[in-house]
């Protein structure tokens, strides 16, 4: 029996955001937007979903006089991401 | 998305940001390399043509000018995040800077010592460690040669020409930055 894939992570943009955040301390909104090539509106919506699930933390602040939104992955997010990758590997090894 | 596509997306996103981060670190190697090359050459030429070793006090202008400029460079750059490797690289060179500045000040004001010899060795070590972190053999070998070769050179050459070791060190930092830019293109 295959493990169930986390539906929250099984979306292109949310998975891209989680993949970036899994490898860094934190990343700001502008950086995530540039890396994922998503629109600001869509990215905001997906970040909200990940925040509500407790997978990421969002901090609003300022860099100089400019507003800055910073995102970082939470331990729960890290765990969910690892489980998701493990599940994907199982799917792939079974299909070989 | 299929499992294959998901894994590919994860791998691409992860690698893309990793490259971005390390390319971001490259500019600091190039900045400090250029500053070290210019400073060491200027002091060497001034000392050589005037015969006055007091020009060595100009070394203290390097951190005084370098740190504010590096902060400005960071402020004006697009916000690139940090990962474990970039943090470790920053830590290695911060520790090197702290040792170099403190030992130079002690040598000038308190206990005379062979500063060129000591700083060449620790600079070679820092460069070597950077190569280990970046998993890059040319940088490891370059750092090793700078540390060991520079130490021998500093023992054999006692004139102002020993400052040229630092010019070589500066060029090595510039090369390291260029290698990183190419490696993480």
Coordinates of C-alpha atoms in Angstrom, one line a residue:
Chain A
X1 CA 0.0 0.0 0.0
X2 CA 1.4 3.4 -1.0
X3 CA 1.6 6.2 1.5
X4 CA -0.8 9.0 0.9
X5 CA 0.8 12.1 -0.7
X6 CA 0.2 15.3 1.4
X7 CA -2.3 17.2 -0.8
X8 CA -1.0 20.5 0.6
X9 CA 2.4 19.8 -0.8
X10 CA 1.2 18.1 -4.0
X11 CA 0.8 21.4 -5.8
X12 CA 3.5 22.9 -8.1
X13 CA 3.9 26.3 -6.5
X14 CA 3.5 25.2 -2.9
X15 CA 6.0 22.4 -3.4
X16 CA 8.5 24.9 -5.1
X17 CA 8.2 27.2 -2.1
X18 CA 8.8 24.4 0.4
X19 CA 11.7 23.1 -1.6
X20 CA 13.4 26.5 -1.5
X21 CA 12.7 27.0 2.2
X22 CA 13.9 23.5 3.1
X23 CA 17.4 24.5 1.9
X24 CA 17.8 28.0 3.5
X25 CA 17.4 29.7 6.8
X26 CA 14.8 32.1 5.5
X27 CA 13.8 33.7 2.3
X28 CA 11.9 36.9 1.6
X29 CA 8.8 37.2 -0.6
X30 CA 10.6 38.9 -3.4
X31 CA 13.2 36.1 -3.6
X32 CA 10.5 33.4 -3.6
X33 CA 8.5 35.3 -6.3
X34 CA 11.6 35.5 -8.5
X35 CA 12.6 31.9 -8.0
X36 CA 9.1 30.5 -8.6
X37 CA 8.2 32.9 -11.3
X38 CA 4.7 33.2 -9.8
X39 CA 2.5 36.2 -9.6
X40 CA 2.5 38.1 -6.3
X41 CA -1.2 37.3 -5.8
X42 CA -0.9 33.6 -6.4
X43 CA 2.2 33.3 -4.3
X44 CA 0.5 35.2 -1.4
X45 CA -2.4 32.8 -1.5
X46 CA -0.2 29.7 -1.4
X47 CA 2.0 31.1 1.3
X48 CA -1.2 31.7 3.4
X49 CA -2.2 28.1 2.9
X50 CA 1.2 26.8 4.0
X51 CA 1.2 29.2 7.0
X52 CA -2.3 28.0 8.1
X53 CA -1.1 24.4 7.9
X54 CA 1.8 25.3 10.2
X55 CA 4.4 24.4 7.5
X56 CA 5.9 27.8 7.3
X57 CA 6.2 30.9 9.4
X58 CA 5.8 34.4 8.0
X59 CA 7.3 37.5 9.5
X60 CA 6.6 41.0 8.4
X61 CA 9.2 43.7 9.0
X62 CA 11.2 46.4 7.3
X63 CA 14.6 46.4 5.4
X64 CA 15.5 50.1 5.7
X65 CA 12.3 51.8 4.8
X66 CA 11.0 49.1 2.6
X67 CA 8.5 46.5 3.9
X68 CA 9.8 43.0 3.9
X69 CA 8.0 39.7 4.3
X70 CA 10.2 36.8 5.4
X71 CA 9.2 33.1 5.3
X72 CA 10.9 30.2 7.0
X73 CA 10.0 26.5 7.2
X74 CA 8.8 25.2 10.6
X75 CA 9.8 21.8 12.1
X76 CA 6.4 20.5 11.2
X77 CA 6.9 21.7 7.6
X78 CA 10.3 20.1 7.5
X79 CA 8.8 16.8 8.7
X80 CA 5.9 17.0 6.2
X81 CA 8.4 17.8 3.4
X82 CA 10.6 14.8 4.3
X83 CA 7.7 12.5 4.5
X84 CA 6.5 13.7 1.1
X85 CA 9.9 13.1 -0.5
X86 CA 10.0 9.6 1.1
X87 CA 6.5 8.8 -0.3
X88 CA 7.6 10.0 -3.8
X89 CA 10.6 7.7 -3.6
X90 CA 8.4 4.8 -2.7
X91 CA 6.1 5.5 -5.7
X92 CA 9.1 5.7 -8.0
X93 CA 10.8 2.6 -6.8
X94 CA 7.5 0.6 -7.1
X95 CA 7.0 1.8 -10.6
X96 CA 10.5 0.6 -11.7
Chain B
X1 CA 1.9 16.1 -11.1
X2 CA 3.4 12.7 -11.3
X3 CA 5.9 11.5 -8.7
X4 CA 8.7 12.0 -11.2
X5 CA 7.7 15.5 -11.9
X6 CA 7.4 16.4 -8.2
X7 CA 10.9 15.1 -7.5
X8 CA 12.3 16.9 -10.5
X9 CA 10.6 20.2 -9.3
X10 CA 12.1 19.7 -5.8
X11 CA 15.5 19.0 -7.1
X12 CA 15.4 22.0 -9.6
X13 CA 14.1 24.5 -7.0
X14 CA 16.7 23.3 -4.4
X15 CA 19.6 23.5 -6.9
X16 CA 18.5 26.8 -8.3
X17 CA 18.5 28.5 -4.9
X18 CA 21.8 26.8 -3.9
X19 CA 23.5 28.2 -7.0
X20 CA 22.0 31.6 -6.3
X21 CA 23.3 31.7 -2.8
X22 CA 26.8 30.6 -3.7
X23 CA 26.9 33.0 -6.6
X24 CA 25.9 35.7 -4.1
X25 CA 28.9 34.7 -1.9
X26 CA 31.3 35.0 -4.9
X27 CA 31.0 38.8 -5.0
X28 CA 32.4 39.1 -1.5
X29 CA 35.5 37.0 -2.4
X30 CA 36.0 39.2 -5.5
X31 CA 35.5 42.4 -3.5
X32 CA 38.0 41.5 -0.7
X33 CA 40.4 40.1 -3.3
X34 CA 40.4 43.3 -5.2
X35 CA 40.8 45.4 -2.0
X36 CA 43.7 43.2 -0.8
X37 CA 45.4 43.3 -4.1
X38 CA 45.2 47.1 -4.4
X39 CA 46.2 47.7 -0.7
X40 CA 49.1 45.3 -0.7
X41 CA 50.5 46.6 -4.0
X42 CA 50.1 50.3 -2.9
X43 CA 51.9 49.6 0.4
X44 CA 54.6 47.6 -1.3
X45 CA 55.3 50.4 -3.9
X46 CA 55.2 53.2 -1.2
X47 CA 57.6 51.3 1.0
X48 CA 59.8 50.4 -1.9
X49 CA 60.1 53.9 -3.3
X50 CA 60.3 55.8 0.0
X51 CA 62.2 53.2 2.1
X52 CA 59.8 53.9 5.0
X53 CA 58.1 50.8 6.6
X54 CA 55.7 53.1 8.3
X55 CA 53.5 52.8 5.2
X56 CA 52.4 49.4 6.8
X57 CA 50.0 51.4 9.0
X58 CA 47.9 51.7 5.8
X59 CA 46.9 48.1 6.4
X60 CA 44.5 49.3 9.1
X61 CA 42.6 51.3 6.4
X62 CA 41.7 48.1 4.7
X63 CA 39.1 46.9 7.3
X64 CA 38.1 50.5 8.0
X65 CA 37.2 50.9 4.3
X66 CA 36.3 47.3 3.5
X67 CA 33.7 46.6 6.1
X68 CA 31.5 49.6 5.4
X69 CA 31.8 49.0 1.7
X70 CA 30.9 45.3 2.1
X71 CA 27.9 46.4 4.2
X72 CA 26.8 48.7 1.4
X73 CA 27.3 46.0 -1.2
X74 CA 25.0 43.7 0.9
X75 CA 22.4 46.4 1.3
X76 CA 22.2 47.2 -2.4
X77 CA 22.1 43.5 -3.4
X78 CA 18.9 41.6 -4.1
X79 CA 17.9 39.7 -0.9
X80 CA 19.6 36.3 -1.4
X81 CA 19.0 33.9 1.5
X82 CA 21.7 32.1 3.4
X83 CA 22.3 28.4 3.6
X84 CA 24.7 26.3 5.7
X85 CA 27.6 26.6 3.2
X86 CA 27.3 30.4 2.8
X87 CA 27.0 30.8 6.6
X88 CA 30.1 28.7 7.1
X89 CA 32.1 30.6 4.5
X90 CA 31.1 33.8 6.2
X91 CA 32.1 32.4 9.6
X92 CA 35.5 31.2 8.3
X93 CA 36.4 34.6 6.9
X94 CA 35.1 36.5 9.9
X95 CA 37.3 34.4 12.2
X96 CA 40.3 35.0 9.8
X97 CA 39.6 38.8 9.8
X98 CA 39.4 38.9 13.6
X99 CA 42.7 37.0 14.0
X100 CA 44.4 39.1 11.3
X101 CA 43.4 42.5 12.7
X102 CA 44.1 41.5 16.3
X103 CA 47.5 40.0 15.6
X104 CA 48.5 42.9 13.4
X105 CA 47.5 45.4 16.2
X106 CA 49.4 43.4 18.8
X107 CA 52.5 43.2 16.6
X108 CA 52.5 46.9 15.9
X109 CA 51.7 48.2 19.4
X110 CA 52.6 45.4 21.9
X111 CA 54.8 42.4 20.9
X112 CA 56.7 42.5 17.7
X113 CA 56.2 39.3 15.6
X114 CA 56.4 38.1 12.1
X115 CA 53.0 39.2 11.0
X116 CA 53.4 38.3 7.3
X117 CA 54.3 34.8 8.2
X118 CA 51.4 34.3 10.6
X119 CA 48.7 36.0 8.4
X120 CA 49.8 34.1 5.3
X121 CA 49.4 30.8 7.1
X122 CA 45.9 31.6 8.5
X123 CA 44.8 33.1 5.2
X124 CA 45.9 29.9 3.4
X125 CA 44.0 27.9 6.0
X126 CA 40.8 30.0 5.5
X127 CA 41.1 29.6 1.7
X128 CA 41.7 25.9 2.1
X129 CA 38.6 25.6 4.3
X130 CA 36.6 27.6 1.8
X131 CA 37.6 25.0 -0.8
X132 CA 36.6 22.2 1.4
X133 CA 33.1 23.8 2.0
X134 CA 32.7 24.4 -1.7
X135 CA 34.0 20.9 -2.6
X136 CA 36.4 22.5 -5.0
X137 CA 39.9 21.1 -5.4
X138 CA 41.6 24.1 -7.2
X139 CA 40.6 26.3 -4.3
X140 CA 41.8 23.8 -1.7
X141 CA 45.2 23.4 -3.5
X142 CA 45.4 27.2 -4.0
X143 CA 44.8 27.8 -0.3
X144 CA 47.4 25.1 0.6
X145 CA 50.0 26.6 -1.7
X146 CA 49.4 30.1 -0.4
X147 CA 49.7 29.0 3.2
X148 CA 52.7 26.7 2.9
X149 CA 54.5 28.5 0.0
X150 CA 53.7 31.9 1.6
X151 CA 55.2 30.8 4.9
X152 CA 58.4 29.7 3.3
X153 CA 58.6 32.9 1.3
X154 CA 58.0 35.0 4.4
X155 CA 60.8 33.3 6.2
X156 CA 63.3 33.6 3.2
X157 CA 62.4 37.2 2.1
X158 CA 62.7 39.8 4.8
X159 CA 62.4 42.9 2.6
X160 CA 59.3 44.8 1.5
X161 CA 59.0 42.2 -1.3
X162 CA 57.3 39.8 1.2
X163 CA 54.2 42.0 0.9
X164 CA 53.7 40.6 -2.6
X165 CA 52.5 37.4 -0.9
X166 CA 49.4 39.3 0.0
X167 CA 49.0 40.5 -3.6
X168 CA 49.1 36.9 -4.6
X169 CA 46.5 36.1 -1.8
X170 CA 44.3 38.9 -3.2
X171 CA 44.5 37.5 -6.7
X172 CA 43.7 34.0 -5.3
X173 CA 40.5 35.4 -3.7
X174 CA 39.6 37.1 -7.0
X175 CA 40.2 33.7 -8.8
X176 CA 38.1 31.9 -6.1
X177 CA 35.2 34.3 -6.7
X178 CA 35.5 33.9 -10.4
X179 CA 35.5 30.1 -10.1
X180 CA 32.4 30.3 -7.9
X181 CA 30.6 32.5 -10.4
X182 CA 31.4 30.0 -13.1
X183 CA 30.7 26.9 -11.0
X184 CA 27.3 28.2 -9.9
X185 CA 26.2 29.8 -13.2

